[in-house]
mmCIF file of C-alpha atoms in Angstrom:
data_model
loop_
_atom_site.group_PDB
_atom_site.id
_atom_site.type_symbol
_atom_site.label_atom_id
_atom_site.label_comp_id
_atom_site.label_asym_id
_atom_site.label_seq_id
_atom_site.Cartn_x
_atom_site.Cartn_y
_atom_site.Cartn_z
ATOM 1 C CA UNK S 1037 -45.286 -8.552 -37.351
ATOM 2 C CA UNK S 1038 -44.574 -5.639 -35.716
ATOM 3 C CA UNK S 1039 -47.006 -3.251 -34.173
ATOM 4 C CA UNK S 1040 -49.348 -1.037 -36.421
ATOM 5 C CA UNK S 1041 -50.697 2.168 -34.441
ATOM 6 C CA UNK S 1042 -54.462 2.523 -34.985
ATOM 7 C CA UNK S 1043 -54.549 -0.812 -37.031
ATOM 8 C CA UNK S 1044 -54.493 -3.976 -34.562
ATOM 9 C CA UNK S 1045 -55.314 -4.292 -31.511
ATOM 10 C CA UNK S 1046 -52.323 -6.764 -30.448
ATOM 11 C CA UNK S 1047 -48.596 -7.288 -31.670
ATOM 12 C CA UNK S 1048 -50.134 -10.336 -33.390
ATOM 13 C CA UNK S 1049 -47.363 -12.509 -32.549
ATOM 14 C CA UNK S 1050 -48.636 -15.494 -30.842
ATOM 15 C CA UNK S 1051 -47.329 -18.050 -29.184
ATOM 16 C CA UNK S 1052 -46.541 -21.064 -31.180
ATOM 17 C CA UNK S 1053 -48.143 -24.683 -31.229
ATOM 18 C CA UNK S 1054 -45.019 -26.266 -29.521
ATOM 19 C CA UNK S 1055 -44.759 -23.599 -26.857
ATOM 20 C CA UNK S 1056 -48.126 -24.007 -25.708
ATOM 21 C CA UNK S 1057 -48.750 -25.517 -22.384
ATOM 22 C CA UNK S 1058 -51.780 -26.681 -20.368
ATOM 23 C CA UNK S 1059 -52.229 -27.797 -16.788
ATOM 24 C CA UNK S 1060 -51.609 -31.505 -16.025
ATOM 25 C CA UNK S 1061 -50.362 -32.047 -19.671
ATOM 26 C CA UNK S 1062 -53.314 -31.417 -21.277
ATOM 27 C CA UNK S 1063 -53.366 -31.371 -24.978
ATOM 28 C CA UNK S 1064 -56.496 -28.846 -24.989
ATOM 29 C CA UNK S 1065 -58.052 -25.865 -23.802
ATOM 30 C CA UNK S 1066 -61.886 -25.690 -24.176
ATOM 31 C CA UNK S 1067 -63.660 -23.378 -22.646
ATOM 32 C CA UNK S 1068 -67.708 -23.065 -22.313
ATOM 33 C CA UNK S 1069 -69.478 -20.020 -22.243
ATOM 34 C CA UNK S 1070 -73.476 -19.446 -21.048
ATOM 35 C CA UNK S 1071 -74.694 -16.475 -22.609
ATOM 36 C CA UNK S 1072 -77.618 -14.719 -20.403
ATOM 37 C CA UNK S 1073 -78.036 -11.546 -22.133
ATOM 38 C CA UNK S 1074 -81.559 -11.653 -24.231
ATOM 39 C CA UNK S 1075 -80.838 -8.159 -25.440
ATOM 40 C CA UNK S 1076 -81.941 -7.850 -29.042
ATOM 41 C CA UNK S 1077 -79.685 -5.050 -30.188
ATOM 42 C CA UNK S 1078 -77.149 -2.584 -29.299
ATOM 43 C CA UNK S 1079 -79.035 -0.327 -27.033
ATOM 44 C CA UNK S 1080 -79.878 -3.146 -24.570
ATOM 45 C CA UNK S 1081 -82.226 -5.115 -22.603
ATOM 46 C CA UNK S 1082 -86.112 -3.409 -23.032
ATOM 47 C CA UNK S 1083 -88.885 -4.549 -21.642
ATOM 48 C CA UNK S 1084 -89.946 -6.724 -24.745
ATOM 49 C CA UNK S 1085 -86.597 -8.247 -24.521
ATOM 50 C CA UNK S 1086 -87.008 -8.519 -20.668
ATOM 51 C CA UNK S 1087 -90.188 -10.216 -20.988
ATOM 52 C CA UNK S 1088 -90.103 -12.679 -23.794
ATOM 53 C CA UNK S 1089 -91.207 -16.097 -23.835
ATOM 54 C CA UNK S 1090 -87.610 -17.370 -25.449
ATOM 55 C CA UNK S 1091 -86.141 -15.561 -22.534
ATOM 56 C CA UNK S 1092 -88.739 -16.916 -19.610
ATOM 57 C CA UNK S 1093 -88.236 -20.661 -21.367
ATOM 58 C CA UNK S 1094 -84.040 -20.279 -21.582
ATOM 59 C CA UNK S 1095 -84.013 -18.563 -17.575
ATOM 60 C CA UNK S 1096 -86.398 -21.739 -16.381
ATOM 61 C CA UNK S 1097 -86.811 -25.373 -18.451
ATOM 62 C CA UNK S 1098 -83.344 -24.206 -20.384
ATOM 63 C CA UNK S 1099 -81.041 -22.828 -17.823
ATOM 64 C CA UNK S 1100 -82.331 -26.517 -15.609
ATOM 65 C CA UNK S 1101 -81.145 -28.569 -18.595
ATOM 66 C CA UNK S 1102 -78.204 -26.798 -18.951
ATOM 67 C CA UNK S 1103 -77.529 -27.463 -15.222
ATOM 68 C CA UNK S 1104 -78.312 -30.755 -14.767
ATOM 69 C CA UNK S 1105 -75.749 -31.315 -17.821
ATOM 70 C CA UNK S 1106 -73.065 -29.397 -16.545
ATOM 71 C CA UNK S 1107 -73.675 -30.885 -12.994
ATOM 72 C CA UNK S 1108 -73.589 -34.743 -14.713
ATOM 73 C CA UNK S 1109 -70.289 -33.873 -17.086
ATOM 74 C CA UNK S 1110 -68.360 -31.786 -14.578
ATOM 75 C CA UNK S 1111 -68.100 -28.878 -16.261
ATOM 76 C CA UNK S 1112 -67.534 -25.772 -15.050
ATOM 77 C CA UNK S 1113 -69.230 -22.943 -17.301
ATOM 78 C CA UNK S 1114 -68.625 -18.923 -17.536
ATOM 79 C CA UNK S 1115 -72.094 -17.349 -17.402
ATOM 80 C CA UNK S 1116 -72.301 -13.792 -19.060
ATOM 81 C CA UNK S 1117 -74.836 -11.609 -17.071
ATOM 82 C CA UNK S 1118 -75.661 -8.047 -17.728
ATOM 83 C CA UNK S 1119 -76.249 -6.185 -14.291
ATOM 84 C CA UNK S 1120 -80.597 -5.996 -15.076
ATOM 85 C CA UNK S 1121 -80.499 -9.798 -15.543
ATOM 86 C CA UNK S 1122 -78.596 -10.558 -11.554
ATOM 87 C CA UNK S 1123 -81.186 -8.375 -10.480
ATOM 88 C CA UNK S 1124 -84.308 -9.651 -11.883
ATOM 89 C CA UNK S 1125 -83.195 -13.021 -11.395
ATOM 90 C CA UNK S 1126 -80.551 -13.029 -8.580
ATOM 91 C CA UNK S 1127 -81.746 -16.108 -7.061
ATOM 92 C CA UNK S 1128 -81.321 -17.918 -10.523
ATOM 93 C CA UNK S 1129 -77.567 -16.514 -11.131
ATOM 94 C CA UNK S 1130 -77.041 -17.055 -6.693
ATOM 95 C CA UNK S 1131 -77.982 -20.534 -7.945
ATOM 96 C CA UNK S 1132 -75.726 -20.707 -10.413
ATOM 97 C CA UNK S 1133 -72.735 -19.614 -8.683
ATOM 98 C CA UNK S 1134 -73.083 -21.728 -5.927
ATOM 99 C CA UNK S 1135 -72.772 -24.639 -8.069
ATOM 100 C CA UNK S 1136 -69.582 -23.729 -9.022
ATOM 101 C CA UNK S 1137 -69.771 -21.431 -12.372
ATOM 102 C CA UNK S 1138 -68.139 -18.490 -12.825
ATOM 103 C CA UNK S 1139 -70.379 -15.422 -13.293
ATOM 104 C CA UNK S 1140 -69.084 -12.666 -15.583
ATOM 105 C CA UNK S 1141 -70.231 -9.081 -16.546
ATOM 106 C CA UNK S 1142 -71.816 -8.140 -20.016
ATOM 107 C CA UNK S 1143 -72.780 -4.664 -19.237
ATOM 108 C CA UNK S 1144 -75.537 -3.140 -17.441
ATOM 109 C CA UNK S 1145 -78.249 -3.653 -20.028
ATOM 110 C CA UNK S 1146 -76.232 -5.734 -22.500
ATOM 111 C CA UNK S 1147 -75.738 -2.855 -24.728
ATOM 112 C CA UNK S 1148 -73.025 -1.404 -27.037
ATOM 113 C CA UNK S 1149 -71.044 0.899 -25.720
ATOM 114 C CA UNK S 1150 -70.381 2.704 -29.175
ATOM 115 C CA UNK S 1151 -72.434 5.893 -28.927
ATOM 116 C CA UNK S 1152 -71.696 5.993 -24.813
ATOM 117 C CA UNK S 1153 -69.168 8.460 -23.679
ATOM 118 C CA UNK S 1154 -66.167 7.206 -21.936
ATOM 119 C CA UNK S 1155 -67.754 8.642 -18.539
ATOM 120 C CA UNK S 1156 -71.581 6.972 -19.081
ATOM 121 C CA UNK S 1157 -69.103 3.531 -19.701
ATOM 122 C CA UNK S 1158 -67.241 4.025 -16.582
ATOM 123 C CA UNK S 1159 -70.476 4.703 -14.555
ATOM 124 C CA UNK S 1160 -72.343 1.887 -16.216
ATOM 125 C CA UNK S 1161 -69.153 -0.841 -15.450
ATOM 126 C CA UNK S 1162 -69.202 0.285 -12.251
ATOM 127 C CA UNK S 1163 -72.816 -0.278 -11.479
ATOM 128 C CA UNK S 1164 -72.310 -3.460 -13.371
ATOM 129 C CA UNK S 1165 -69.385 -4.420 -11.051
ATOM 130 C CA UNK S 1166 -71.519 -3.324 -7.757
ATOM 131 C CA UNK S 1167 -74.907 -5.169 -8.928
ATOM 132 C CA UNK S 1168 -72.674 -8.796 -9.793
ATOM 133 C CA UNK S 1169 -71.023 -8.546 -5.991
ATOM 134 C CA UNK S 1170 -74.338 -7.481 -4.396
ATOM 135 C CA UNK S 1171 -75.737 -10.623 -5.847
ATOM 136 C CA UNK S 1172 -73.432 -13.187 -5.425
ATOM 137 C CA UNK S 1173 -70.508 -12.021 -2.696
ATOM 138 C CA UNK S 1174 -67.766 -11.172 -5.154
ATOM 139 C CA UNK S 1175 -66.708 -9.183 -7.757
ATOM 140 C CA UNK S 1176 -66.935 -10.302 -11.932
ATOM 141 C CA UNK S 1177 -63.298 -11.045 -12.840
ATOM 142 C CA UNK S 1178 -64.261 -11.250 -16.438
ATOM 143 C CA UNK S 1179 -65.929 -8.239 -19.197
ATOM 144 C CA UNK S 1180 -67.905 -9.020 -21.761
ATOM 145 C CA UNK S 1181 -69.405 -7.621 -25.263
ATOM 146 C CA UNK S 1182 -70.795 -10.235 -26.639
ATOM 147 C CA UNK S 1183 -73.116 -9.197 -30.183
ATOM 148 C CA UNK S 1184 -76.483 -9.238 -30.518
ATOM 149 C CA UNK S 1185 -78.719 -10.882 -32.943
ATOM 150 C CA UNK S 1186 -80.025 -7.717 -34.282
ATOM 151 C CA UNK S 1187 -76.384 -6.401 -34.147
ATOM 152 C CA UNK S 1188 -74.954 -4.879 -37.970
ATOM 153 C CA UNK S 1189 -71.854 -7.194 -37.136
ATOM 154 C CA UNK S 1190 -70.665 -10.297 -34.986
ATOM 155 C CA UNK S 1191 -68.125 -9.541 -33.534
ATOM 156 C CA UNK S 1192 -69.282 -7.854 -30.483
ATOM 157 C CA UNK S 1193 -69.078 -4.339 -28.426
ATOM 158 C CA UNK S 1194 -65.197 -3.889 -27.290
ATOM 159 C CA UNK S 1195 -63.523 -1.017 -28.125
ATOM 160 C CA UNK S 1196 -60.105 0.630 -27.246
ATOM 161 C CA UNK S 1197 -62.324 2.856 -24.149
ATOM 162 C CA UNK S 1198 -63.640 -0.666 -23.052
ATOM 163 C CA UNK S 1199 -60.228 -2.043 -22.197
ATOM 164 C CA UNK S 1200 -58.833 1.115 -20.625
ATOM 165 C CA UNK S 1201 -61.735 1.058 -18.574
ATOM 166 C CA UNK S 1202 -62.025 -2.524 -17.726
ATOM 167 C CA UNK S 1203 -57.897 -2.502 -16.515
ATOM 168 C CA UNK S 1204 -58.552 1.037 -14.666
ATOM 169 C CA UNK S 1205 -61.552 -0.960 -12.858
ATOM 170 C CA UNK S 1206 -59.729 -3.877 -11.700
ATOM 171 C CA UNK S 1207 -61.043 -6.143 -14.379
ATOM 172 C CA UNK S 1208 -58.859 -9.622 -15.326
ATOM 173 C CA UNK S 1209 -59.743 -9.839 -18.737
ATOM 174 C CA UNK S 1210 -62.071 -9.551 -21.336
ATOM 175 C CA UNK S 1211 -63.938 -12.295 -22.859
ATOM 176 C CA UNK S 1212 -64.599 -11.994 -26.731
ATOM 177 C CA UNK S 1213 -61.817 -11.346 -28.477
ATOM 178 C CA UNK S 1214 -60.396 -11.633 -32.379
ATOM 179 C CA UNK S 1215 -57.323 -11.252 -32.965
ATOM 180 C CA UNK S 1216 -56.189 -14.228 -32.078
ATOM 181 C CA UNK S 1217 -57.280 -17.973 -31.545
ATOM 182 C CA UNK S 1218 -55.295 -18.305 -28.046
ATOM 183 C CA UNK S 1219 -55.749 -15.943 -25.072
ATOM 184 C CA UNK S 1220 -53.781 -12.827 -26.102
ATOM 185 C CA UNK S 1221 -53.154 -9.269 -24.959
ATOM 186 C CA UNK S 1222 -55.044 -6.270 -25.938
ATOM 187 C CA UNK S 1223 -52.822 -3.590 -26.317
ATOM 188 C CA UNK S 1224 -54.266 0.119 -25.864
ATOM 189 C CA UNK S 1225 -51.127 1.779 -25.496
ATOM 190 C CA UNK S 1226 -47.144 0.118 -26.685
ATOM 191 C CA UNK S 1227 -45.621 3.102 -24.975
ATOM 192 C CA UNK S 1228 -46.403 1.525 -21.492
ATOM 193 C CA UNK S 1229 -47.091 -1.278 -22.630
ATOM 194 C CA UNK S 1230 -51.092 -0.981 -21.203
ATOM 195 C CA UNK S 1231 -53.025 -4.670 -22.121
ATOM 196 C CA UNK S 1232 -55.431 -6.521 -20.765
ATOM 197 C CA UNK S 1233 -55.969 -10.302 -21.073
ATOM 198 C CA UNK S 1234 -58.263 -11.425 -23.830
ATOM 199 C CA UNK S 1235 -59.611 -14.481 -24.799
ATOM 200 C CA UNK S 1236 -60.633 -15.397 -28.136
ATOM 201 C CA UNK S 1237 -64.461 -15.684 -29.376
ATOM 202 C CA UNK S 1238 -65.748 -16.608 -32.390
ATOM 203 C CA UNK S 1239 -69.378 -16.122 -33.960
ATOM 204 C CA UNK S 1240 -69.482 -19.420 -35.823
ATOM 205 C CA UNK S 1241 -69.088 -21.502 -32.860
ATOM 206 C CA UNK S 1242 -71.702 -19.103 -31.127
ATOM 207 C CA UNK S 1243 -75.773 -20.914 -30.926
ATOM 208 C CA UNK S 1244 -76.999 -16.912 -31.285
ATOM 209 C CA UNK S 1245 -76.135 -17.170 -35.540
ATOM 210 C CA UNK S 1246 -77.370 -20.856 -36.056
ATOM 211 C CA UNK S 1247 -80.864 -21.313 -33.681
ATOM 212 C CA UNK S 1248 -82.450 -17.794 -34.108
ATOM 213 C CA UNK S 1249 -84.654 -17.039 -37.402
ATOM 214 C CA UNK S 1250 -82.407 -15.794 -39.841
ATOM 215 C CA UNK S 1251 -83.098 -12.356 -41.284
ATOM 216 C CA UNK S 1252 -82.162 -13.381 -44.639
ATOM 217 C CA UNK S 1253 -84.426 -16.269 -44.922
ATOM 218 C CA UNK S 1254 -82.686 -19.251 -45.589
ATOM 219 C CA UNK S 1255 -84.112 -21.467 -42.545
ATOM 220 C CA UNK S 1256 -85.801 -21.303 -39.339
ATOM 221 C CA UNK S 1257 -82.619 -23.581 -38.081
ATOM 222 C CA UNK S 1258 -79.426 -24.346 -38.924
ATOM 223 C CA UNK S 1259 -78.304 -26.785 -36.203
ATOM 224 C CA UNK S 1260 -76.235 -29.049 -38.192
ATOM 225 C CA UNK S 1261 -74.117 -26.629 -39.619
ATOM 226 C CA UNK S 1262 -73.526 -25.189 -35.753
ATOM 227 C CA UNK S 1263 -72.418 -29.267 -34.968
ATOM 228 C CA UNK S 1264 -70.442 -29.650 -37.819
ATOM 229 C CA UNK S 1265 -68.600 -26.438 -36.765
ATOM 230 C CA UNK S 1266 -67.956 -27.312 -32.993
ATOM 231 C CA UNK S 1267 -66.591 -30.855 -34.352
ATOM 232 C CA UNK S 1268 -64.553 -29.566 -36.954
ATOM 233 C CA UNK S 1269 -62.826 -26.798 -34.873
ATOM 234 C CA UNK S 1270 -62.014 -28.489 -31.958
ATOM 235 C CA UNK S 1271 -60.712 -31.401 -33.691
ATOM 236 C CA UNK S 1272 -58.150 -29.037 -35.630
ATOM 237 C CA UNK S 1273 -57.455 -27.298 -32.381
ATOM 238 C CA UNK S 1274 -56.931 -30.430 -30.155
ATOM 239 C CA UNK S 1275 -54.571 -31.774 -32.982
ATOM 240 C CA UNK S 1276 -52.835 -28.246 -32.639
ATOM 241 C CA UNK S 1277 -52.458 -28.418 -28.812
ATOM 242 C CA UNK S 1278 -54.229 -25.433 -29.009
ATOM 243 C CA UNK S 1279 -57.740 -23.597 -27.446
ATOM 244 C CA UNK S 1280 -61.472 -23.830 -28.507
ATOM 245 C CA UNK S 1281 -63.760 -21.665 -27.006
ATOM 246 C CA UNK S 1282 -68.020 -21.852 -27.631
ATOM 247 C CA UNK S 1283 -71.018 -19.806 -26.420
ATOM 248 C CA UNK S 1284 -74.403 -21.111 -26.294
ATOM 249 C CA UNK S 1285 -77.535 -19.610 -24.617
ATOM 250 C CA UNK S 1286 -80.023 -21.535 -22.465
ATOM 251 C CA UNK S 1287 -83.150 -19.551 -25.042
ATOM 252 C CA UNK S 1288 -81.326 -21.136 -27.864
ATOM 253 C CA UNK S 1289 -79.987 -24.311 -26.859
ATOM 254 C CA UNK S 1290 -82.221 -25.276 -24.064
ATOM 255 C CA UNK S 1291 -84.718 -26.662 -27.245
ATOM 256 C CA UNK S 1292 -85.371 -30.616 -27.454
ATOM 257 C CA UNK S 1293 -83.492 -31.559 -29.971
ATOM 258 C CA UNK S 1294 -80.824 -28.264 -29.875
ATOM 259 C CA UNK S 1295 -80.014 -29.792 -26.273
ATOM 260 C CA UNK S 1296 -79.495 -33.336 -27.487
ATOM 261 C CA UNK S 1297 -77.099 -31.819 -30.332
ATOM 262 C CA UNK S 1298 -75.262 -29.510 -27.218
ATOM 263 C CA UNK S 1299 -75.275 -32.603 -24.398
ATOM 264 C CA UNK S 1300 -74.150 -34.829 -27.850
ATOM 265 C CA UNK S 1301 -70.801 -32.822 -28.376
ATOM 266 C CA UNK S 1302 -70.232 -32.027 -24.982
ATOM 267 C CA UNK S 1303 -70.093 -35.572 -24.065
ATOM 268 C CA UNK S 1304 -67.564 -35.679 -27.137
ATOM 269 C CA UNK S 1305 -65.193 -33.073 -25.462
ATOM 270 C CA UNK S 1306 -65.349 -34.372 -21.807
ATOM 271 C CA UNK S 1307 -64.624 -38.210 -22.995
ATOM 272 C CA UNK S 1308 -61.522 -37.262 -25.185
ATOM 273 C CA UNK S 1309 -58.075 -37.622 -22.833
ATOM 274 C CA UNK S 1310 -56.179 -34.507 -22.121
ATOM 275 C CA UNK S 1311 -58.986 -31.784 -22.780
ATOM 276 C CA UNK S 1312 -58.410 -29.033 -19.962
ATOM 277 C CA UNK S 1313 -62.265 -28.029 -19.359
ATOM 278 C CA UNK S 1314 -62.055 -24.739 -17.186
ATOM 279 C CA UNK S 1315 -64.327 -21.207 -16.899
ATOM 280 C CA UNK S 1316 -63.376 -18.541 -18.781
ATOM 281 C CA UNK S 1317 -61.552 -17.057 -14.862
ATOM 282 C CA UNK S 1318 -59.145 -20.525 -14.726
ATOM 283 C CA UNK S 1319 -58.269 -19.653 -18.222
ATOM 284 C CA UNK S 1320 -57.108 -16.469 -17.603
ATOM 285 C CA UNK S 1321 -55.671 -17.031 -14.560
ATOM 286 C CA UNK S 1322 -53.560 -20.273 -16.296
ATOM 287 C CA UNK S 1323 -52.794 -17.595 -19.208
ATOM 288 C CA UNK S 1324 -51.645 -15.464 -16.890
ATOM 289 C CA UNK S 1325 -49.143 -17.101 -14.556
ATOM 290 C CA UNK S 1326 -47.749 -18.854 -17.895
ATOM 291 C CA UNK S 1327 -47.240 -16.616 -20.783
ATOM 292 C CA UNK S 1328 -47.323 -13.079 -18.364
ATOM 293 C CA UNK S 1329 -47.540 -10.034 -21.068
ATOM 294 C CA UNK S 1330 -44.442 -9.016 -19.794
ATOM 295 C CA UNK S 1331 -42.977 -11.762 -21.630
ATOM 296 C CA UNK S 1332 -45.048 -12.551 -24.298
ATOM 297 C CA UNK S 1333 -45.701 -9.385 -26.042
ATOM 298 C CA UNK S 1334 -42.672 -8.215 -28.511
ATOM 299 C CA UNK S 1335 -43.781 -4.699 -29.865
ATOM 300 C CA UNK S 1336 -41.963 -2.679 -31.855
ATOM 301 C CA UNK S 1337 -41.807 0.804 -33.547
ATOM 302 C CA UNK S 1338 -45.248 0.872 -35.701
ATOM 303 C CA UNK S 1339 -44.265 0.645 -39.736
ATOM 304 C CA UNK S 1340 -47.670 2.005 -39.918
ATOM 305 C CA UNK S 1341 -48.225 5.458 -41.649
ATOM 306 C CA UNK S 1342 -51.470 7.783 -42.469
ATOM 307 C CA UNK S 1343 -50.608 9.693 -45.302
ATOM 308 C CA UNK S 1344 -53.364 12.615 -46.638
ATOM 309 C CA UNK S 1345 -54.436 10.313 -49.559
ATOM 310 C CA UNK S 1346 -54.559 7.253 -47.364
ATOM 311 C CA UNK S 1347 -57.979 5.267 -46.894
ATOM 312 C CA UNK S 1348 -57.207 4.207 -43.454
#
C-alpha cells in the first residue's frame, strides 16, 4: 500500500514468505526477550514497585532459573532494563551480560514517555544510555517501551519523538513494534526517508497479560491459554519461514509450575531443526545487512487526506 501521512507508521509492505532468509538456512527466527522492568504503570518504577516481593523473588530464585535454563538450552536472551534497575542491581545485570545476553534499554524508570517533552525524553535516553555502559562496558544497542500491567493499552510507549530520538542517539533499533510480524522500518519522515529498525512484539505472546491477576476477574492465572499461544504461533510462523518473537519476566515466569510450562516450550523451540535462536541485537544486525531500508522500503506519495469533516 502506499504510504499514509499521519496514519502508519511504515510503508506496510513487507517482505514476502519466499524472500525471507535466515542465517545457515534456517527456516525460523525466534527471538526471546527477559523483561526486567517491575514498573506498574506509565509513570515508572516507585518505590512500591522497587520494593515488591514479586520483584525481589523474579531478580533472585526467578532470574537463577531463568539462567540456569538459558545456560542448559543455549540460548541467548535480550534483557530489557530500565536505567534504576542496572543501578540497584548492577551486579545482577554485570552477571547477566557476562554470560552472554544482550542487555537493552527500557527507559530510565520504565515509564511512558507520553506526557514527557521531547527534551525531558532526550535527557532521560541519555542518562539511560550512560547508566547501561557504566554498568556493563558498552552501550544498549536496542530501545524499548514495553507496556505495563496497569497500562490503558498493550501495546507499549513508542511514539514518533521516541524514534527520532533513539536514531539521533545512536540507537540500532527499537524493540516492540506492530506493524508488522517481521523486523520492519519505522518511518518518521518519507521525505528523507528517516527509519529506524523495529522488531515486532506482540502482547499475547507476552507472560505480563496471562500470570498477573487480572483486573477484570476472570482468574488468578491463565497459563494455558499463554502455552497454547506460544505453540500455536510459532508453529504457523515456522511453517511460514517466518519470525516469532516472546517476552516473559523472571516475577512472572520464574513460578513452579509457570517455569515448567516456559523450560516445556523452550525445549520445544531449541529441539526443532532450522530455528535461528538469536538476541534481539543478532536480529537486527541479520535484518540489517539483509533487507537494508534502503532497499526494502518502497514509499510513495501519501493517498492520505484530512478533510474539515474528517474523523482522523
Amino acid at each position: 500500500m502506499p504510504w499514509k501521512d499521519n496514519y502508519t507508521s511504515s510503508d506496510e509492505t513487507t517482505v514476502f514468505d519466499d524472500r525471507i532468509s535466515w542465517p545457515s538456512g534456517a527456516r525460523i527466527g525466534f527471538n526471546l526477550v527477559v523483561n526486567l522492568n517491575p514498573a506498574s504503570g506509565g509513570r515508572g518504577i516507585d518505590a512500591k514497585d522497587l520494593g515488591s516481593p514479586q520483584f525481589h523473588f523474579g531478580m533472585h530464585e526467578g532470574l537463577d532459573a531463568f539462567l540456569k535454563l538459558f545456560d542448559a538450552l543455549g540460548l541467548a536472551a535480550t534483557f530489557t532494563v530500565p536505567a534504576l534497575v542496572a543501578e540497584a542491581y548492577a551486579g545482577t545485570i554485570r552477571s547477566i551480560a557476562a554470560a552472554g545476553h544482550e542487555i537493552a534499554a527500557q527507559g530510565l524508570l520504565g515509564e511512558d514517555p507520553s506526557d514527557l517533552s521531547v527534551e525531558e525524553e532526550a535527557w532521560r535516553m541519555r542518562r539511560t544510555t550512560e547508566t547501561i555502559e557504566k554498568t556493563i562496558g558498552r552501550r544498549p544497542d536496542g530501545w524499548y517501551g514495553l507496556p505495563r500491567p496497569d497500562d490503558r493499552f498493550a501495546t507499549g510507549s513508542l511514539r514518533r519523538e521516541t524514534i527520532d530520538l533513539a536514531i539521533e542517539q545512536g540507537f540500532l533499533y527499537v524493540g516492540n513494534g506492530l506493524a508488522d510480524d517481521l523486523p520492519y522500518y519505522w518511518v518518521t519522515d518519507p521525505a528523507g526517508p528517516r527509519s529506524l529498525l523495529t522488531l515486532p512484539y506482540y502482547y499475547h505472546l507476552d507472560d505480563t497479560y496471562f500470570l498477573m491477576f487480572p483486573h477484570e476477574g476472570t482468574g488468578l492465572e491463565r497459563p494455558a491459554p499463554l502455552l497454547r499461544n506460544w505453540r500455536a504461533e510459532f508453529a504457523a510462523q515456522y511453517r511460514r519461514g517466518r519470525y516469532f518473537p516472546m517476552t516473559v519476566s523472571p516475577a512472572r515466569s520464574g513460578w513452579g509450575h509457570r517455569f515448567t510450562m516456559l523450560e516445556t516450550f523452550l525445549r520445544e523451540v531449541t529441539t526443532m531443526p532450522n530455528v535461528f535462536a538469536a538476541s534481539s541485537r543478532e536480529i537486527a544486525a541479520h535484518w540489517a545487512a539483509h533487507f537494508p531500508a534502503a532497499s526494502t522500503l518502497k514509499l510513495q506519495p501519501s493517498i492520505w487526506r484530512d478533510h474539515a469533516d474528517s474523523l482522523s
